[in-house]
Tab-separated table of C-alpha atoms and ligand atoms in Angstrom:
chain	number	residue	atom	x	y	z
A	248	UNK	CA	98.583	-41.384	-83.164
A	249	UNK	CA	102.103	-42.039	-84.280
A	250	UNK	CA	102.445	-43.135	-87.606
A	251	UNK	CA	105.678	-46.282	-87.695
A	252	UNK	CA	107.558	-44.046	-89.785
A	253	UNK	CA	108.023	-42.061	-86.905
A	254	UNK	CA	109.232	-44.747	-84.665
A	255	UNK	CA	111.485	-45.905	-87.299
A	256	UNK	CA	113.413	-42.674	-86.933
A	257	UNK	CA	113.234	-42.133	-83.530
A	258	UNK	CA	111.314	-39.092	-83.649
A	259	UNK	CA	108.926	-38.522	-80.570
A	260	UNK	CA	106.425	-35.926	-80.124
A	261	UNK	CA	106.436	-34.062	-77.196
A	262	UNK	CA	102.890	-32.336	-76.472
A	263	UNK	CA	103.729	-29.036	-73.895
A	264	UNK	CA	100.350	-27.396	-72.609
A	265	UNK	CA	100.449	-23.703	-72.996
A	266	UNK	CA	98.356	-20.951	-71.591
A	267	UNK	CA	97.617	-19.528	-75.438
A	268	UNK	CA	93.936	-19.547	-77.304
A	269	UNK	CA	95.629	-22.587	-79.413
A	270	UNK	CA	96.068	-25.182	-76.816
A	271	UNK	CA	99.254	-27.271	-76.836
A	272	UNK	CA	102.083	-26.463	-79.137
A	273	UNK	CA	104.359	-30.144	-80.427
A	274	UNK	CA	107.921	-29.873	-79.889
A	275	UNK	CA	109.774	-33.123	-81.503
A	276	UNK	CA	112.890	-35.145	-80.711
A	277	UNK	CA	114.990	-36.333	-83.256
A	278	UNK	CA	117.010	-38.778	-81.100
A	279	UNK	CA	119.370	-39.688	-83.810
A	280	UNK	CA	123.698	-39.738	-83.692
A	281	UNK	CA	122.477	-36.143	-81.981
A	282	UNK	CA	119.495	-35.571	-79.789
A	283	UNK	CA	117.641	-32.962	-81.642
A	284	UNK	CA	114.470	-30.836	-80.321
A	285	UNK	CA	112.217	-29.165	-83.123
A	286	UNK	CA	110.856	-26.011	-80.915
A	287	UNK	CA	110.507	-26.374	-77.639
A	288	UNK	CA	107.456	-24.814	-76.128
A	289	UNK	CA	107.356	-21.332	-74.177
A	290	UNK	CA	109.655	-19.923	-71.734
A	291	UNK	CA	107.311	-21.477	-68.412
A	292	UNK	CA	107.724	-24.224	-65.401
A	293	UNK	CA	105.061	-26.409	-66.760
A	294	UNK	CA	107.292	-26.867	-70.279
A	295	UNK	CA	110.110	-27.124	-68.816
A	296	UNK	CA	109.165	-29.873	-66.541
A	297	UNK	CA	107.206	-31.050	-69.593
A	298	UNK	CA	110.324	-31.131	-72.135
A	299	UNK	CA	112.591	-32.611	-69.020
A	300	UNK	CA	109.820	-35.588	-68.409
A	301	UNK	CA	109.492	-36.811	-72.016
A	302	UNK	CA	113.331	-36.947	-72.499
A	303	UNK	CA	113.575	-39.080	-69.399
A	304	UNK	CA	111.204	-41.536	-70.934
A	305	UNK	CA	113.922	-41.812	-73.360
A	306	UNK	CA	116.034	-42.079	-70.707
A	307	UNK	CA	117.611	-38.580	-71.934
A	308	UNK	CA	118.034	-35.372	-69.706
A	309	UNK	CA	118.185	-31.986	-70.702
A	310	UNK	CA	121.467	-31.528	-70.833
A	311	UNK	CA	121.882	-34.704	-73.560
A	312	UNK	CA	120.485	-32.148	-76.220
A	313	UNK	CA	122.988	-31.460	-78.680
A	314	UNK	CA	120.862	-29.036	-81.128
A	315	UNK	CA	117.383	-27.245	-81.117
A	316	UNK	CA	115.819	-26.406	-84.563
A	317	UNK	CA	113.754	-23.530	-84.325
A	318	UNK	CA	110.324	-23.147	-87.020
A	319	UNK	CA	110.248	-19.329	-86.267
A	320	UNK	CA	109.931	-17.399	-83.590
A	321	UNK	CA	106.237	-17.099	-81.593
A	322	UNK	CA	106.758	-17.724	-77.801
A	323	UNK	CA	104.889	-21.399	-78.033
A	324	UNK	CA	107.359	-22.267	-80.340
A	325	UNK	CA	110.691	-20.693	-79.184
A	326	UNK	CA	110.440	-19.538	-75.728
A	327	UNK	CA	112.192	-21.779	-73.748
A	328	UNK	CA	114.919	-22.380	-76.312
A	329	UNK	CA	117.674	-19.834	-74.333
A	330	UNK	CA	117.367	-21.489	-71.110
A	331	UNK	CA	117.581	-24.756	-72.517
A	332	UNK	CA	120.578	-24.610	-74.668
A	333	UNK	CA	121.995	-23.102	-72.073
A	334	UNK	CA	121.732	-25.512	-69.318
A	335	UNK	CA	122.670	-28.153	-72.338
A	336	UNK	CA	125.363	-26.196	-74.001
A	337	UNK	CA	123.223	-26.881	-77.403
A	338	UNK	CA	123.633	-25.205	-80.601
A	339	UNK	CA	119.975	-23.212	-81.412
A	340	UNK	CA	119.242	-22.568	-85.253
A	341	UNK	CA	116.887	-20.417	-87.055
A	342	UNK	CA	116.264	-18.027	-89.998
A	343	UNK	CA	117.463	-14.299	-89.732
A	344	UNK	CA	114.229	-13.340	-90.681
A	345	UNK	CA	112.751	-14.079	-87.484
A	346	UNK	CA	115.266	-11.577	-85.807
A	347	UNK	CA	112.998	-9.424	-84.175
A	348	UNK	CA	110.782	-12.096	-83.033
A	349	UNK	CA	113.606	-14.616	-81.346
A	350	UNK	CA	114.848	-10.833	-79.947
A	351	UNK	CA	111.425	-10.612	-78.093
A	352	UNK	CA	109.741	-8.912	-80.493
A	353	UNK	CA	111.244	-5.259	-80.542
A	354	UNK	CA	108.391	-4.159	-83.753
A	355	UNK	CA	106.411	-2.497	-81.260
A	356	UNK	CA	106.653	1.114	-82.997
A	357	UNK	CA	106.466	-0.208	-86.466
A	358	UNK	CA	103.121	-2.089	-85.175
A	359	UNK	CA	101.870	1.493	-83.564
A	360	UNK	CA	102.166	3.500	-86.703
A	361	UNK	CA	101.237	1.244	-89.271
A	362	UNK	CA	97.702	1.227	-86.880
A	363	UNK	CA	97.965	4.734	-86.708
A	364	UNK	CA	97.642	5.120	-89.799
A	365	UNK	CA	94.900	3.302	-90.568
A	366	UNK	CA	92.753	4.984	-88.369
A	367	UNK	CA	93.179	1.857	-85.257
A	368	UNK	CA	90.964	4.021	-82.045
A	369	UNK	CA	93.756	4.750	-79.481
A	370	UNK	CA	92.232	2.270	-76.893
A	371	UNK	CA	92.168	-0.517	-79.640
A	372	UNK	CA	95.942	-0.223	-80.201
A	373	UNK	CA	97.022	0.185	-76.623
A	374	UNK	CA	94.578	-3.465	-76.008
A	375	UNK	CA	97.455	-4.926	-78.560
A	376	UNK	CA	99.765	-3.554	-77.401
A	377	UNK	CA	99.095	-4.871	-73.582
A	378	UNK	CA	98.852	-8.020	-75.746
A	379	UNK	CA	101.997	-8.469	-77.322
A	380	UNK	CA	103.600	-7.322	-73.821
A	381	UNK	CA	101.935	-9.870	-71.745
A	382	UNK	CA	103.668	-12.434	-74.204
A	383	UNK	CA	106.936	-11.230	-73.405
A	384	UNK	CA	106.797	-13.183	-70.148
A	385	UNK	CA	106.599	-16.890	-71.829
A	386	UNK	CA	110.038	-16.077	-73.983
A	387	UNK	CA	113.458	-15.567	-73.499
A	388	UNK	CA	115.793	-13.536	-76.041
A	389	UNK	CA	117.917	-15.528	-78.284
A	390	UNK	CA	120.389	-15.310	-81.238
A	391	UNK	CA	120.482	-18.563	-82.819
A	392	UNK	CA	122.661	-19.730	-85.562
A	393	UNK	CA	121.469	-18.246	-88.724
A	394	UNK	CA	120.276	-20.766	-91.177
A	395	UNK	CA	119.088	-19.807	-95.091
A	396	UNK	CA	116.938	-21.873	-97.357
A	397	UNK	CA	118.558	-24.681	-99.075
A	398	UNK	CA	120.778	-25.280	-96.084
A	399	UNK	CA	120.624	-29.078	-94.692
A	400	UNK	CA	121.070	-29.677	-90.900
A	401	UNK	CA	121.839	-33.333	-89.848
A	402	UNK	CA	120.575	-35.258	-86.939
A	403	UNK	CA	122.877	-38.175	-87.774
A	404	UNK	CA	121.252	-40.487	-90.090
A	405	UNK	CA	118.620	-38.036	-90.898
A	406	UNK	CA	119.119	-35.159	-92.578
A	407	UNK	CA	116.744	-32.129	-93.527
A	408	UNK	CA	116.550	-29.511	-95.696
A	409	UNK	CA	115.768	-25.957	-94.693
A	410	UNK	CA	113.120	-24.462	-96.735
A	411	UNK	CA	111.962	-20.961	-96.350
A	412	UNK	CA	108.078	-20.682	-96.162
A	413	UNK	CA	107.058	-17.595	-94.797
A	414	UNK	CA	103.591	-15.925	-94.430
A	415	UNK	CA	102.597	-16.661	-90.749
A	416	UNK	CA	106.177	-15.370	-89.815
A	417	UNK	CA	108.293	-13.926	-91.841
A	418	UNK	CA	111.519	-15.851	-91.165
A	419	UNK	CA	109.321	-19.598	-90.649
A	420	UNK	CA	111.357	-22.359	-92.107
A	421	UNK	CA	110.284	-25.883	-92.463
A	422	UNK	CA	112.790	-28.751	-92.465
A	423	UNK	CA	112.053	-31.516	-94.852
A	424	UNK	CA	113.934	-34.882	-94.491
A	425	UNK	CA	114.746	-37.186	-97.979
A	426	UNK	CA	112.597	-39.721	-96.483
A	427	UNK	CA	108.776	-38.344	-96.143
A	428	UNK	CA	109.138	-36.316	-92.840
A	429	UNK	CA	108.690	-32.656	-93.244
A	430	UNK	CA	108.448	-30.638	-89.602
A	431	UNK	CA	106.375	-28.068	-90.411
A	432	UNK	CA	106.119	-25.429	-87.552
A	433	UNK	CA	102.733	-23.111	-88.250
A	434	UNK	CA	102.319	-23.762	-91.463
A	435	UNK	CA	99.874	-26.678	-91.497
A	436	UNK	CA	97.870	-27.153	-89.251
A	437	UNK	CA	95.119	-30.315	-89.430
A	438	UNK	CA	92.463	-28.512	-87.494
A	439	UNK	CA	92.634	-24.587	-87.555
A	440	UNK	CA	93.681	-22.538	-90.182
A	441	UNK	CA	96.838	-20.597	-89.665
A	442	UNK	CA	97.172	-16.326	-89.943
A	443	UNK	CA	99.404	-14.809	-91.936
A	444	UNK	CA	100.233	-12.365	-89.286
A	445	UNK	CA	101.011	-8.607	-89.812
A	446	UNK	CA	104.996	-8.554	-89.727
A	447	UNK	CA	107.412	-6.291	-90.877
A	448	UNK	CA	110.969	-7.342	-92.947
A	449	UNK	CA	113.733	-7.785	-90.252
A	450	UNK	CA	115.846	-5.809	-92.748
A	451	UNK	CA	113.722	-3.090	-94.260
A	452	UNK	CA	111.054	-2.645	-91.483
A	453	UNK	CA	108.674	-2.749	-94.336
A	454	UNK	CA	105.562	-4.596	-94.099
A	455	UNK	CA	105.592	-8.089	-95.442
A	456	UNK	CA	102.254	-9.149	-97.932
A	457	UNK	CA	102.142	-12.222	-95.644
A	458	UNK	CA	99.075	-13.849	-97.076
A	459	UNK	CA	100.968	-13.918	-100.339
A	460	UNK	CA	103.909	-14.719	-98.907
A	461	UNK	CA	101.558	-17.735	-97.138
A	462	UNK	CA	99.829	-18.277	-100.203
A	463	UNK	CA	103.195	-19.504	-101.729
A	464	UNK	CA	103.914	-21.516	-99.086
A	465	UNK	CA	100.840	-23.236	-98.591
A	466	UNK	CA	101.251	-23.916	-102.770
A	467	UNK	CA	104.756	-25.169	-101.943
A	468	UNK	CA	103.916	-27.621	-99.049
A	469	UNK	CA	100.554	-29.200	-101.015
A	470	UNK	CA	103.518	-30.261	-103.967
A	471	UNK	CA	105.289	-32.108	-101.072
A	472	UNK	CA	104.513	-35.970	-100.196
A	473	UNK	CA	104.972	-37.532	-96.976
A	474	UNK	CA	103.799	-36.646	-93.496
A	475	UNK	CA	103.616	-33.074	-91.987
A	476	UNK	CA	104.947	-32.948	-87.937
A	477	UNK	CA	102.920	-29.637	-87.332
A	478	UNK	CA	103.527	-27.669	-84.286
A	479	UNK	CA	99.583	-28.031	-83.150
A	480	UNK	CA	97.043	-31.012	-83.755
A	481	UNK	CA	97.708	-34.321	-85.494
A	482	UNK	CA	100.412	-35.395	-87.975
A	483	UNK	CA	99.068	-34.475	-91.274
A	484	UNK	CA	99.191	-37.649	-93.437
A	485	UNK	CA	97.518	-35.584	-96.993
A	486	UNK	CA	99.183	-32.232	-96.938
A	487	UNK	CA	97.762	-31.653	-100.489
A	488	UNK	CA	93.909	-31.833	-99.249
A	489	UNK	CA	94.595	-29.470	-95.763
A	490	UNK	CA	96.683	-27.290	-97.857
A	491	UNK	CA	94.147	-27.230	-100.504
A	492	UNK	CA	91.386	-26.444	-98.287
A	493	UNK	CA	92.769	-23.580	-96.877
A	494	UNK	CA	93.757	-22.009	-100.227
A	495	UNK	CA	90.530	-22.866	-101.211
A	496	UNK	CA	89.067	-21.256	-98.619
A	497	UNK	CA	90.903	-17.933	-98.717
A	498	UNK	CA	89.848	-17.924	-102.457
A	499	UNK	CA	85.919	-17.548	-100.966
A	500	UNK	CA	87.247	-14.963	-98.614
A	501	UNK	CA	88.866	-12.977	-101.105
A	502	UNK	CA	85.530	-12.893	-103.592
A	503	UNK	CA	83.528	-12.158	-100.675
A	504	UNK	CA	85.505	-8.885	-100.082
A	505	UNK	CA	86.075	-7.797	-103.280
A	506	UNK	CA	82.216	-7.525	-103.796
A	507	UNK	CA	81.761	-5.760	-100.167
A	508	UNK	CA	84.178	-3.036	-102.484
A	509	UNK	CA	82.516	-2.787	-105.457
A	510	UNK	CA	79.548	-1.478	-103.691
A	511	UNK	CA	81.145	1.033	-101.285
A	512	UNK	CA	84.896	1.846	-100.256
A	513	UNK	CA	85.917	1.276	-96.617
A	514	UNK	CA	88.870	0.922	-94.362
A	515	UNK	CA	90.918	-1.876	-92.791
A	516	UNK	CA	88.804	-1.440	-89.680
A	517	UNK	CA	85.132	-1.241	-91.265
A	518	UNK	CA	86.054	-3.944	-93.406
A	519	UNK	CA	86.982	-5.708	-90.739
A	520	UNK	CA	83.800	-5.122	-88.704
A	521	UNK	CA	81.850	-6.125	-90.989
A	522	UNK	CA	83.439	-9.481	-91.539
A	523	UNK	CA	84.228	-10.313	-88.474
A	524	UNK	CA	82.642	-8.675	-86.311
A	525	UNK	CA	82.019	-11.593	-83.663
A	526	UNK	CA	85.791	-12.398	-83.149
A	527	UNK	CA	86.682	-8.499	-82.764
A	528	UNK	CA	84.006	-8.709	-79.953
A	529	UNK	CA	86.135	-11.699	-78.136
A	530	UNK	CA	89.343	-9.823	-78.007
A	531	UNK	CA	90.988	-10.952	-81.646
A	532	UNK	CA	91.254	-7.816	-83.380
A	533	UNK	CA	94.951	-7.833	-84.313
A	534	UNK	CA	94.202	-11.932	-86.040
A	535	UNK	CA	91.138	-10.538	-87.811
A	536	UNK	CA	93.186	-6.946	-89.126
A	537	UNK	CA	95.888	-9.685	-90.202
A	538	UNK	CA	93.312	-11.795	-92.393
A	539	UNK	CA	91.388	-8.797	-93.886
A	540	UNK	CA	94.610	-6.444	-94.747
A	541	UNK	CA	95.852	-10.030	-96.591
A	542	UNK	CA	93.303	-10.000	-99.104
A	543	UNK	CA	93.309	-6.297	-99.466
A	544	UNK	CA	97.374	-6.580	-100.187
A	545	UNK	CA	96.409	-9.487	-102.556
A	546	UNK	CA	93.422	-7.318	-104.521
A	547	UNK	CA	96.291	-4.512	-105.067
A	548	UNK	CA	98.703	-6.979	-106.598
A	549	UNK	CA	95.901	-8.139	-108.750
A	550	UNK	CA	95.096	-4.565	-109.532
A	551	UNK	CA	91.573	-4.765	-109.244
A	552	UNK	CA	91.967	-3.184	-105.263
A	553	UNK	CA	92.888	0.323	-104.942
A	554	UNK	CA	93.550	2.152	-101.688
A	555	UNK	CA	93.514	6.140	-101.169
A	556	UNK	CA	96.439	6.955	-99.166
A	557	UNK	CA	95.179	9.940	-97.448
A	558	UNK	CA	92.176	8.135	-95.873
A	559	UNK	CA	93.523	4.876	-96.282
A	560	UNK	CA	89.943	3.800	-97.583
A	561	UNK	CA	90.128	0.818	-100.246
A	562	UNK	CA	87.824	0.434	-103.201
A	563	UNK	CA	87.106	-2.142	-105.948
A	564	UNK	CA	88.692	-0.638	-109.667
A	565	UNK	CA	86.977	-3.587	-111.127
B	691	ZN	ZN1	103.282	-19.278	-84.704
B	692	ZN	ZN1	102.092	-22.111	-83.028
């Protein structure tokens, strides 16, 4: 499906297969006064060929791309970006906050003790770990252009706004156009809710409240008219309902948790056992720690979660 607003602007999707548990990740051409590329799909042969064949139907090559505009900086999204600009001599953008993810994701020891010290088993952190490792493979290292909220990028005719919305990366921006088209990375998504991902402050190293930090976002983007371009699944025509859903939905979540507390304390990883104890079981411990410390991070700003620091077990205080 491509609505005629997109053909109007001469934006095309481009759908790049990937070997992740999400299936295939959108990048976009803005093939304006500039041919622009919204992500670009991970650092493999098959995208490469993939991005390469799609520009040729618009009788483009590679090296016609004058800018790439990255969302933030997960390997389906960003890690083909290097080798591209440089065959094309394109200028990359993105927000500093995604440092240490467009730098190949160099958090490894902030990831080990913050696990440490919540009691992760050994074997349990070296299986993320391996994880996070084996994705090194599908990017390629990049410094892009630094970009800030509020700054506007042009594609010629089009221009779009850079708006911060972090939560399932820290440094995620979306770029909204003045004329309904909002590209919107990982922040929608029509079909699967998104994960505010653990993730540390590129500047501080300390741990972001991402399902706040998502929270706002999500609040931000259901305020918005227009259609979403999201990096998986359709275009989102009614960002208000998906957005609503899914607050709606971590709402449930939170209540749900909140009374497992009141009736006995627990840590991250019980917690997280007994919620979801099915996906642990099929490898997705680090997603399902991500989703259960978010509402515990959200109970504490409400004040009615407290946590003991020595045994890092958290209780209802009301
Ligand atoms: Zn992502
Ligand atoms: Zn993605």
């Amino acid at each position: 499906m491509r609505p005629d607003i997109l053909k109007e602007y001469s934006i095309y999707p481009i759908k790049i297969p990937t070997p992740f548990a999400v299936g295939d990740v959108f990048s976009y051409l803005i093939k304006d006064e500039k041919n622009v590329l919204v992500d670009t799909g991970q650092y493999t042969d098959d995208a490469f060929e993939c991005v390469r064949y799609h520009l040729s139907e618009q009788e483009l090559t590679i090296e016609d791309i004058d800018e790439i505009w990255l969302t933030h900086g997960h390997p389906d999204h960003y890690g083909q970006a290097a080798q591209l600009a440089d065959r094309a001599g394109a200028t990359v953008f993105g927000h500093p906050l995604e440092r240490s993810n467009f730098g190949g994701n160099d958090d490894a020891d902030l990831f080990e003790a913050f696990f440490q010290k919540h009691g992760i088993p050994k074997g349990d952190i070296q299986n993320m770990v391996n994880q996070l490792d084996w994705l090194q493979q599908f990017q390629l290292a990049i410094e892009p252009e630094w970009i800030q909220e509020g700054a506007v990028l042009n594609s010629g005719e089009l221009s779009f706004k850079v708006v911060h919305t972090p939560g399932h990366a820290p440094g995620h921006v979306s770029y909204q156009s003045d004329r309904g088209v909002i590209f919107g990375g990982d922040l929608l998504l029509g079909h699967i809710s998104t994960n505010a991902l653990i993730n540390f402050d590129a500047e501080t190293d300390q741990r972001n409240r991402s399902l706040l930090q998502y929270r706002e976002s999500l609040k931000w983007i259901s305020e918005q008219g227009g259609l979403v371009l999201p990096g998986h699944g359709e275009i989102i025509q009614h960002a208000a309902s998906v957005a609503d859903h899914h607050l709606n939905e971590h709402k449930k979540r939170y209540q749900k948790i909140k009374q497992l507390l009141s009736k006995e304390s627990m840590t991250l990883l019980e917690l997280s056992h007994r919620i979801f104890a099915d996906a642990i079981e099929k490898g997705a411990l680090f997603l399902v720690l991500s989703e259960v410390l978010g509402y515990l991070d959200w109970g504490i700003d409400e004040g009615v979660i407290a946590v003991d620091d020595s045994e890092m077990e958290y209780r209802a205080i009301k």
